[in-house]
């Protein structure tokens, strides 16, 4: 897979648990996974790989001119994707 963006070396990458082809809802939103030394790769504004930096770098090739962000010492987490969840 060709990636045009990769965020790598994150101390922690917070993501929803398990792959899904549909948006997560209700209790699924609370099922998170924390990946140490995490990375995420995207192509054409879609996430194509998530895992440890080593795993993601093995799964993707970088497109010419791809943006690479070194997140060493940082935490990567999703923004608000379901602002109507009742807490």
mmCIF file of N, CA and C in Angstrom:
data_model
loop_
_atom_site.group_PDB
_atom_site.id
_atom_site.type_symbol
_atom_site.label_atom_id
_atom_site.label_comp_id
_atom_site.label_asym_id
_atom_site.label_seq_id
_atom_site.Cartn_x
_atom_site.Cartn_y
_atom_site.Cartn_z
ATOM 1 N N UNK A 1 0.847 -1.180 0.000
ATOM 2 C CA UNK A 1 0.000 0.000 0.000
ATOM 3 C C UNK A 1 0.889 1.238 0.000
ATOM 4 N N UNK A 2 0.506 2.225 -0.758
ATOM 5 C CA UNK A 2 1.221 3.496 -0.810
ATOM 6 C C UNK A 2 0.582 4.470 0.173
ATOM 7 N N UNK A 3 1.405 5.102 0.999
ATOM 8 C CA UNK A 3 0.923 6.083 1.967
ATOM 9 C C UNK A 3 1.454 7.460 1.600
ATOM 10 N N UNK A 4 0.604 8.489 1.774
ATOM 11 C CA UNK A 4 1.086 9.844 1.548
ATOM 12 C C UNK A 4 1.277 10.599 2.859
ATOM 13 N N UNK A 5 0.956 9.933 3.977
ATOM 14 C CA UNK A 5 1.180 10.494 5.307
ATOM 15 C C UNK A 5 1.462 9.356 6.267
ATOM 16 N N UNK A 6 2.473 9.540 7.096
ATOM 17 C CA UNK A 6 2.722 8.581 8.172
ATOM 18 C C UNK A 6 3.120 9.354 9.420
ATOM 19 N N UNK A 7 2.499 8.977 10.524
ATOM 20 C CA UNK A 7 2.866 9.493 11.844
ATOM 21 C C UNK A 7 3.476 8.309 12.564
ATOM 22 N N UNK A 8 4.733 8.430 12.988
ATOM 23 C CA UNK A 8 5.431 7.271 13.545
ATOM 24 C C UNK A 8 6.128 7.614 14.854
ATOM 25 N N UNK A 9 6.540 6.572 15.554
ATOM 26 C CA UNK A 9 7.310 6.677 16.799
ATOM 27 C C UNK A 9 6.545 7.312 17.953
ATOM 28 N N UNK A 10 5.214 7.291 17.908
ATOM 29 C CA UNK A 10 4.430 7.868 19.003
ATOM 30 C C UNK A 10 4.650 7.043 20.272
ATOM 31 N N UNK A 11 4.897 7.723 21.390
ATOM 32 C CA UNK A 11 5.019 6.977 22.648
ATOM 33 C C UNK A 11 3.781 6.129 22.865
ATOM 34 N N UNK A 12 2.622 6.721 22.612
ATOM 35 C CA UNK A 12 1.363 5.984 22.691
ATOM 36 C C UNK A 12 0.451 6.428 21.551
ATOM 37 N N UNK A 13 -0.182 5.445 20.934
ATOM 38 C CA UNK A 13 -1.194 5.696 19.912
ATOM 39 C C UNK A 13 -2.503 5.140 20.456
ATOM 40 N N UNK A 14 -3.487 6.009 20.655
ATOM 41 C CA UNK A 14 -4.783 5.600 21.200
ATOM 42 C C UNK A 14 -5.741 5.407 20.028
ATOM 43 N N UNK A 15 -6.360 4.240 19.963
ATOM 44 C CA UNK A 15 -7.252 3.928 18.850
ATOM 45 C C UNK A 15 -8.414 3.075 19.340
ATOM 46 N N UNK A 16 -9.455 2.996 18.541
ATOM 47 C CA UNK A 16 -10.555 2.101 18.901
ATOM 48 C C UNK A 16 -10.104 0.663 18.679
ATOM 49 N N UNK A 17 -10.603 -0.220 19.518
ATOM 50 C CA UNK A 17 -10.189 -1.626 19.474
ATOM 51 C C UNK A 17 -10.858 -2.345 18.311
ATOM 52 N N UNK A 18 -10.073 -3.051 17.527
ATOM 53 C CA UNK A 18 -10.613 -3.872 16.444
ATOM 54 C C UNK A 18 -10.908 -3.097 15.176
ATOM 55 N N UNK A 19 -10.708 -3.752 14.065
ATOM 56 C CA UNK A 19 -11.000 -3.146 12.766
ATOM 57 C C UNK A 19 -12.503 -3.137 12.519
ATOM 58 N N UNK A 20 -12.957 -2.155 11.759
ATOM 59 C CA UNK A 20 -14.381 -2.051 11.456
ATOM 60 C C UNK A 20 -14.560 -1.325 10.129
ATOM 61 N N UNK A 21 -15.559 -1.722 9.386
ATOM 62 C CA UNK A 21 -15.869 -1.041 8.130
ATOM 63 C C UNK A 21 -16.976 -0.010 8.313
ATOM 64 N N UNK A 22 -17.480 0.094 9.529
ATOM 65 C CA UNK A 22 -18.542 1.064 9.811
ATOM 66 C C UNK A 22 -18.149 1.884 11.040
ATOM 67 N N UNK A 23 -18.779 3.028 11.232
ATOM 68 C CA UNK A 23 -18.475 3.829 12.420
ATOM 69 C C UNK A 23 -18.820 3.073 13.704
ATOM 70 N N UNK A 24 -18.037 3.281 14.747
ATOM 71 C CA UNK A 24 -18.313 2.681 16.054
ATOM 72 C C UNK A 24 -19.439 3.465 16.725
ATOM 73 N N UNK A 25 -20.279 2.765 17.488
ATOM 74 C CA UNK A 25 -21.391 3.410 18.182
ATOM 75 C C UNK A 25 -21.501 2.863 19.601
ATOM 76 N N UNK A 26 -22.214 3.601 20.433
ATOM 77 C CA UNK A 26 -22.566 3.192 21.793
ATOM 78 C C UNK A 26 -21.363 2.675 22.576
ATOM 79 N N UNK A 27 -21.473 1.483 23.159
ATOM 80 C CA UNK A 27 -20.417 0.936 24.011
ATOM 81 C C UNK A 27 -19.107 0.716 23.254
ATOM 82 N N UNK A 28 -19.198 0.523 21.944
ATOM 83 C CA UNK A 28 -17.987 0.303 21.144
ATOM 84 C C UNK A 28 -17.028 1.494 21.248
ATOM 85 N N UNK A 29 -17.575 2.689 21.458
ATOM 86 C CA UNK A 29 -16.744 3.885 21.542
ATOM 87 C C UNK A 29 -15.812 3.851 22.747
ATOM 88 N N UNK A 30 -16.187 3.118 23.772
ATOM 89 C CA UNK A 30 -15.362 3.022 24.972
ATOM 90 C C UNK A 30 -14.317 1.927 24.911
ATOM 91 N N UNK A 31 -14.319 1.147 23.858
ATOM 92 C CA UNK A 31 -13.358 0.052 23.717
ATOM 93 C C UNK A 31 -12.129 0.580 22.985
ATOM 94 N N UNK A 32 -11.116 0.940 23.769
ATOM 95 C CA UNK A 32 -9.922 1.529 23.169
ATOM 96 C C UNK A 32 -8.717 0.615 23.330
ATOM 97 N N UNK A 33 -7.729 0.894 22.538
ATOM 98 C CA UNK A 33 -6.468 0.170 22.588
ATOM 99 C C UNK A 33 -5.357 1.211 22.605
ATOM 100 N N UNK A 34 -4.337 0.977 23.415
ATOM 101 C CA UNK A 34 -3.180 1.866 23.459
ATOM 102 C C UNK A 34 -1.987 1.095 22.919
ATOM 103 N N UNK A 35 -1.413 1.613 21.842
ATOM 104 C CA UNK A 35 -0.280 0.966 21.188
ATOM 105 C C UNK A 35 0.982 1.749 21.516
ATOM 106 N N UNK A 36 1.939 1.086 22.155
ATOM 107 C CA UNK A 36 3.227 1.713 22.456
ATOM 108 C C UNK A 36 4.050 1.774 21.174
ATOM 109 N N UNK A 37 4.858 2.829 21.003
ATOM 110 C CA UNK A 37 5.650 3.048 19.785
ATOM 111 C C UNK A 37 4.747 2.906 18.565
ATOM 112 N N UNK A 38 3.652 3.650 18.564
ATOM 113 C CA UNK A 38 2.625 3.501 17.546
ATOM 114 C C UNK A 38 2.845 4.332 16.303
ATOM 115 N N UNK A 39 2.142 3.922 15.252
ATOM 116 C CA UNK A 39 2.177 4.640 13.979
ATOM 117 C C UNK A 39 0.831 4.513 13.289
ATOM 118 N N UNK A 40 0.552 5.501 12.450
ATOM 119 C CA UNK A 40 -0.646 5.472 11.619
ATOM 120 C C UNK A 40 -0.251 5.981 10.238
ATOM 121 N N UNK A 41 -0.759 5.320 9.210
ATOM 122 C CA UNK A 41 -0.473 5.718 7.832
ATOM 123 C C UNK A 41 -1.784 6.012 7.123
ATOM 124 N N UNK A 42 -1.744 6.993 6.217
ATOM 125 C CA UNK A 42 -2.939 7.372 5.468
ATOM 126 C C UNK A 42 -2.598 7.578 3.997
ATOM 127 N N UNK A 43 -3.618 7.413 3.172
ATOM 128 C CA UNK A 43 -3.516 7.685 1.741
ATOM 129 C C UNK A 43 -4.821 8.317 1.297
ATOM 130 N N UNK A 44 -4.734 9.420 0.590
ATOM 131 C CA UNK A 44 -5.930 10.115 0.096
ATOM 132 C C UNK A 44 -6.936 10.367 1.221
ATOM 133 N N UNK A 45 -6.432 10.820 2.366
ATOM 134 C CA UNK A 45 -7.263 11.181 3.523
ATOM 135 C C UNK A 45 -7.994 10.010 4.170
ATOM 136 N N UNK A 46 -7.547 8.790 3.935
ATOM 137 C CA UNK A 46 -8.126 7.612 4.592
ATOM 138 C C UNK A 46 -7.023 6.850 5.304
ATOM 139 N N UNK A 47 -7.311 6.406 6.526
ATOM 140 C CA UNK A 47 -6.342 5.616 7.282
ATOM 141 C C UNK A 47 -6.216 4.251 6.626
ATOM 142 N N UNK A 48 -4.966 3.849 6.360
ATOM 143 C CA UNK A 48 -4.744 2.557 5.700
ATOM 144 C C UNK A 48 -3.981 1.570 6.575
ATOM 145 N N UNK A 49 -3.346 2.051 7.649
ATOM 146 C CA UNK A 49 -2.615 1.139 8.532
ATOM 147 C C UNK A 49 -2.454 1.764 9.907
ATOM 148 N N UNK A 50 -2.594 0.930 10.937
ATOM 149 C CA UNK A 50 -2.412 1.337 12.330
ATOM 150 C C UNK A 50 -1.705 0.203 13.044
ATOM 151 N N UNK A 51 -0.749 0.524 13.890
ATOM 152 C CA UNK A 51 -0.040 -0.498 14.660
ATOM 153 C C UNK A 51 1.228 0.072 15.240
ATOM 154 N N UNK A 52 2.150 -0.803 15.576
ATOM 155 C CA UNK A 52 3.449 -0.316 16.027
ATOM 156 C C UNK A 52 4.162 0.295 14.829
ATOM 157 N N UNK A 53 5.150 1.122 15.105
ATOM 158 C CA UNK A 53 5.910 1.730 14.011
ATOM 159 C C UNK A 53 6.496 0.658 13.108
ATOM 160 N N UNK A 54 7.056 -0.388 13.693
ATOM 161 C CA UNK A 54 7.652 -1.470 12.907
ATOM 162 C C UNK A 54 6.611 -2.128 12.002
ATOM 163 N N UNK A 55 5.428 -2.438 12.565
ATOM 164 C CA UNK A 55 4.372 -3.096 11.781
ATOM 165 C C UNK A 55 3.912 -2.227 10.607
ATOM 166 N N UNK A 56 3.675 -0.951 10.882
ATOM 167 C CA UNK A 56 3.160 -0.063 9.840
ATOM 168 C C UNK A 56 4.196 0.141 8.741
ATOM 169 N N UNK A 57 5.460 0.325 9.119
ATOM 170 C CA UNK A 57 6.498 0.516 8.105
ATOM 171 C C UNK A 57 6.674 -0.723 7.231
ATOM 172 N N UNK A 58 6.351 -1.897 7.764
ATOM 173 C CA UNK A 58 6.410 -3.123 6.964
ATOM 174 C C UNK A 58 5.214 -3.239 6.016
ATOM 175 N N UNK A 59 4.098 -2.593 6.361
ATOM 176 C CA UNK A 59 2.864 -2.709 5.571
ATOM 177 C C UNK A 59 2.755 -1.694 4.440
ATOM 178 N N UNK A 60 3.422 -0.547 4.573
ATOM 179 C CA UNK A 60 3.219 0.530 3.602
ATOM 180 C C UNK A 60 4.524 0.954 2.938
ATOM 181 N N UNK A 61 4.374 1.501 1.755
ATOM 182 C CA UNK A 61 5.455 2.183 1.049
ATOM 183 C C UNK A 61 5.074 3.654 1.010
ATOM 184 N N UNK A 62 6.059 4.528 1.134
ATOM 185 C CA UNK A 62 5.775 5.955 1.102
ATOM 186 C C UNK A 62 5.746 6.456 -0.336
ATOM 187 N N UNK A 63 4.711 7.223 -0.659
ATOM 188 C CA UNK A 63 4.617 7.857 -1.968
ATOM 189 C C UNK A 63 5.690 8.934 -2.069
ATOM 190 N N UNK A 64 6.061 9.286 -3.276
ATOM 191 C CA UNK A 64 6.997 10.374 -3.495
ATOM 192 C C UNK A 64 6.412 11.646 -2.898
ATOM 193 N N UNK A 65 7.153 12.310 -2.055
ATOM 194 C CA UNK A 65 6.672 13.528 -1.417
ATOM 195 C C UNK A 65 5.783 13.291 -0.209
ATOM 196 N N UNK A 66 5.731 12.068 0.279
ATOM 197 C CA UNK A 66 4.895 11.755 1.448
ATOM 198 C C UNK A 66 5.344 12.572 2.654
ATOM 199 N N UNK A 67 4.393 12.943 3.486
ATOM 200 C CA UNK A 67 4.692 13.678 4.713
ATOM 201 C C UNK A 67 4.933 12.669 5.824
ATOM 202 N N UNK A 68 6.076 12.799 6.500
ATOM 203 C CA UNK A 68 6.433 11.910 7.602
ATOM 204 C C UNK A 68 6.538 12.762 8.858
ATOM 205 N N UNK A 69 5.752 12.408 9.864
ATOM 206 C CA UNK A 69 5.758 13.136 11.134
ATOM 207 C C UNK A 69 6.343 12.233 12.200
ATOM 208 N N UNK A 70 7.404 12.697 12.848
ATOM 209 C CA UNK A 70 8.027 11.948 13.944
ATOM 210 C C UNK A 70 7.357 12.384 15.244
ATOM 211 N N UNK A 71 6.611 11.483 15.858
ATOM 212 C CA UNK A 71 5.848 11.796 17.066
ATOM 213 C C UNK A 71 6.551 11.302 18.332
ATOM 214 N N UNK A 72 7.871 11.194 18.289
ATOM 215 C CA UNK A 72 8.623 10.764 19.468
ATOM 216 C C UNK A 72 8.277 11.662 20.657
ATOM 217 N N UNK A 73 7.958 11.041 21.789
ATOM 218 C CA UNK A 73 7.613 11.785 22.994
ATOM 219 C C UNK A 73 6.186 12.303 23.009
ATOM 220 N N UNK A 74 5.393 11.933 22.032
ATOM 221 C CA UNK A 74 4.024 12.442 21.902
ATOM 222 C C UNK A 74 2.996 11.316 22.032
ATOM 223 N N UNK A 75 1.752 11.712 22.253
ATOM 224 C CA UNK A 75 0.613 10.797 22.250
ATOM 225 C C UNK A 75 -0.249 11.167 21.046
ATOM 226 N N UNK A 76 -0.638 10.174 20.269
ATOM 227 C CA UNK A 76 -1.505 10.393 19.110
ATOM 228 C C UNK A 76 -2.868 9.807 19.452
ATOM 229 N N UNK A 77 -3.917 10.635 19.342
ATOM 230 C CA UNK A 77 -5.261 10.146 19.621
ATOM 231 C C UNK A 77 -6.247 10.804 18.681
ATOM 232 N N UNK A 78 -7.386 10.144 18.443
ATOM 233 C CA UNK A 78 -8.373 10.712 17.522
ATOM 234 C C UNK A 78 -9.047 11.932 18.124
ATOM 235 N N UNK A 79 -9.550 12.782 17.250
ATOM 236 C CA UNK A 79 -10.338 13.924 17.687
ATOM 237 C C UNK A 79 -11.752 13.480 18.005
ATOM 238 N N UNK A 80 -12.627 14.425 18.259
ATOM 239 C CA UNK A 80 -14.030 14.086 18.519
ATOM 240 C C UNK A 80 -14.656 13.592 17.225
ATOM 241 N N UNK A 81 -15.046 12.344 17.220
ATOM 242 C CA UNK A 81 -15.646 11.768 16.025
ATOM 243 C C UNK A 81 -17.129 11.484 16.218
ATOM 244 N N UNK A 82 -17.612 11.567 17.451
ATOM 245 C CA UNK A 82 -19.033 11.379 17.728
ATOM 246 C C UNK A 82 -19.426 12.372 18.822
ATOM 247 N N UNK A 83 -19.613 13.640 18.468
ATOM 248 C CA UNK A 83 -19.874 14.642 19.481
ATOM 249 C C UNK A 83 -21.250 14.531 20.130
ATOM 250 N N UNK A 84 -22.087 13.589 19.701
ATOM 251 C CA UNK A 84 -23.412 13.452 20.288
ATOM 252 C C UNK A 84 -23.510 12.274 21.269
ATOM 253 N N UNK A 85 -22.408 11.719 21.692
ATOM 254 C CA UNK A 85 -22.444 10.620 22.657
ATOM 255 C C UNK A 85 -22.846 11.157 24.025
ATOM 256 N N UNK A 86 -23.783 10.500 24.695
ATOM 257 C CA UNK A 86 -24.195 10.879 26.043
ATOM 258 C C UNK A 86 -23.285 10.197 27.044
ATOM 259 N N UNK A 87 -22.682 10.973 27.919
ATOM 260 C CA UNK A 87 -21.768 10.418 28.917
ATOM 261 C C UNK A 87 -22.461 10.177 30.228
#
